[in-house]
């Protein structure tokens, strides 16, 4: 089963697609990356994810797996001989899952809220919300890392992947709004972690360059007046 | 062996709380159930302390350590008591991914329209009814001709979905539709689930829930 061909349907700017790529890289699993044009979704995407019609979709053999965090867990379970991605202790795992859900349900929407803000007042409030979330995540890092390099300990793990994938868009937001969201003064642990995460061999080739992403964002925002949806 | 403490902070009508009750009952794990008086808009100090970010139930407190979010709680129960049968999630990674996908779908697709079917009126309610029925039809399609979502036996997806059974009567009453008409396969499925003691003792009586919904509607000025 682990030997079957792996295909990943995705798009280079998508942070949640990056989650799957990082997980596959951590396990040294070769895969075919299929770049989707989200304005013109492929038949394969529509067939493999008929419910949400979204990327990423991992196709292992002929079986599709959807939803980025579900894909990461699947990768960890199938390629179990590779380095572990999910924490092995049930409580640490529950904590990681809790924060991953928080990032998806609350924190990332607050980040896109900055781009959606209609006026300066709304923008300021949105930035404040993101900063509050980052303060919580700074605290979470202290507790989860237990003095080590990553949320997952010595290695990039589930929560590093769940959160770190948004660093590209976070930097674009900082650049476009002239603000510092993660910084050595406000969030010292996260600032250090962010550098190490982006430099990790499993991450650095799949994390888009900030300038390239910023150009993409400008075009996208001009077209849709909305942040990208997967 | 050190004494274990296990507390579930819950609110009786909550479908998320019910899933945790079912999981604990399936594994025959003893725990202390503590009711939060959310209908009085009261939250205990313990709830605020153990879930400061969301301030919501359910929260499982295991030897003083809190776990929140019902899906996370159920998986935690399965992993912490992995030697106690039944195993709640499928053992095959692909089947597990599928089960997680459908529980995620249930959580995304049901709560909001369901809440609006009993909690609003007019166009908003009608739009919500259509969305809810659509979501129910999707789940009916997923069930197909299997006895349970888990296949031959009750599993993670069944556990996530069956608490809605207590709410069906309320949705039907205020949404003006019937499960029987819109997604008939869910009716015998629910009956099969309710034959399990872990389910029947964890779910709340639909009539009692309807009374609760009527009270809530009065508070919202709908009655």
mmCIF file of C-alpha atoms in Angstrom, chain A residues 51-52 63-67 70 73-74 77-78 90-91 93-94 97-99 102 106, chain B residues 53-54 65-68 72 75-76 79-80 93-94 96-97 100-102 104-105 108:
data_model
loop_
_atom_site.group_PDB
_atom_site.id
_atom_site.type_symbol
_atom_site.label_atom_id
_atom_site.label_comp_id
_atom_site.label_asym_id
_atom_site.label_seq_id
_atom_site.Cartn_x
_atom_site.Cartn_y
_atom_site.Cartn_z
ATOM 1 C CA UNK A 51 -18.166 17.357 -1.747
ATOM 2 C CA UNK A 52 -15.918 20.414 -1.361
ATOM 3 C CA UNK A 63 -7.890 6.461 -3.437
ATOM 4 C CA UNK A 64 -8.482 10.169 -2.779
ATOM 5 C CA UNK A 65 -7.928 11.714 0.643
ATOM 6 C CA UNK A 66 -9.245 15.239 1.242
ATOM 7 C CA UNK A 67 -8.850 17.993 3.867
ATOM 8 C CA UNK A 70 -6.678 14.638 7.473
ATOM 9 C CA UNK A 73 -2.530 12.328 9.546
ATOM 10 C CA UNK A 74 -3.027 9.798 6.743
ATOM 11 C CA UNK A 77 -0.142 6.592 9.501
ATOM 12 C CA UNK A 78 0.645 5.019 6.120
ATOM 13 C CA UNK A 90 -2.314 11.063 23.564
ATOM 14 C CA UNK A 91 -2.477 14.289 25.573
ATOM 15 C CA UNK A 93 -1.681 14.839 20.396
ATOM 16 C CA UNK A 94 -4.983 16.215 21.709
ATOM 17 C CA UNK A 97 -5.141 18.866 17.346
ATOM 18 C CA UNK A 98 -6.817 21.539 19.472
ATOM 19 C CA UNK A 99 -4.393 24.238 18.316
ATOM 20 C CA UNK A 102 -7.983 26.901 16.471
ATOM 21 C CA UNK A 106 -10.197 31.259 14.273
ATOM 22 C CA UNK B 53 -10.153 30.218 24.520
ATOM 23 C CA UNK B 54 -13.565 28.961 23.466
ATOM 24 C CA UNK B 65 -5.628 17.879 32.202
ATOM 25 C CA UNK B 66 -8.318 19.392 29.993
ATOM 26 C CA UNK B 67 -9.147 18.293 26.457
ATOM 27 C CA UNK B 68 -11.658 20.264 24.401
ATOM 28 C CA UNK B 72 -10.438 15.686 19.653
ATOM 29 C CA UNK B 75 -9.991 10.439 19.431
ATOM 30 C CA UNK B 76 -8.264 11.036 22.775
ATOM 31 C CA UNK B 79 -6.070 6.479 22.037
ATOM 32 C CA UNK B 80 -5.874 6.638 25.833
ATOM 33 C CA UNK B 93 -5.531 4.455 7.539
ATOM 34 C CA UNK B 94 -7.710 5.058 4.482
ATOM 35 C CA UNK B 96 -9.768 6.409 9.199
ATOM 36 C CA UNK B 97 -9.238 9.279 6.780
ATOM 37 C CA UNK B 100 -12.476 11.830 9.837
ATOM 38 C CA UNK B 101 -13.581 13.467 6.570
ATOM 39 C CA UNK B 102 -17.265 12.693 7.187
ATOM 40 C CA UNK B 104 -15.549 17.049 9.625
ATOM 41 C CA UNK B 105 -18.319 17.375 7.022
ATOM 42 C CA UNK B 108 -19.227 21.999 8.952
#
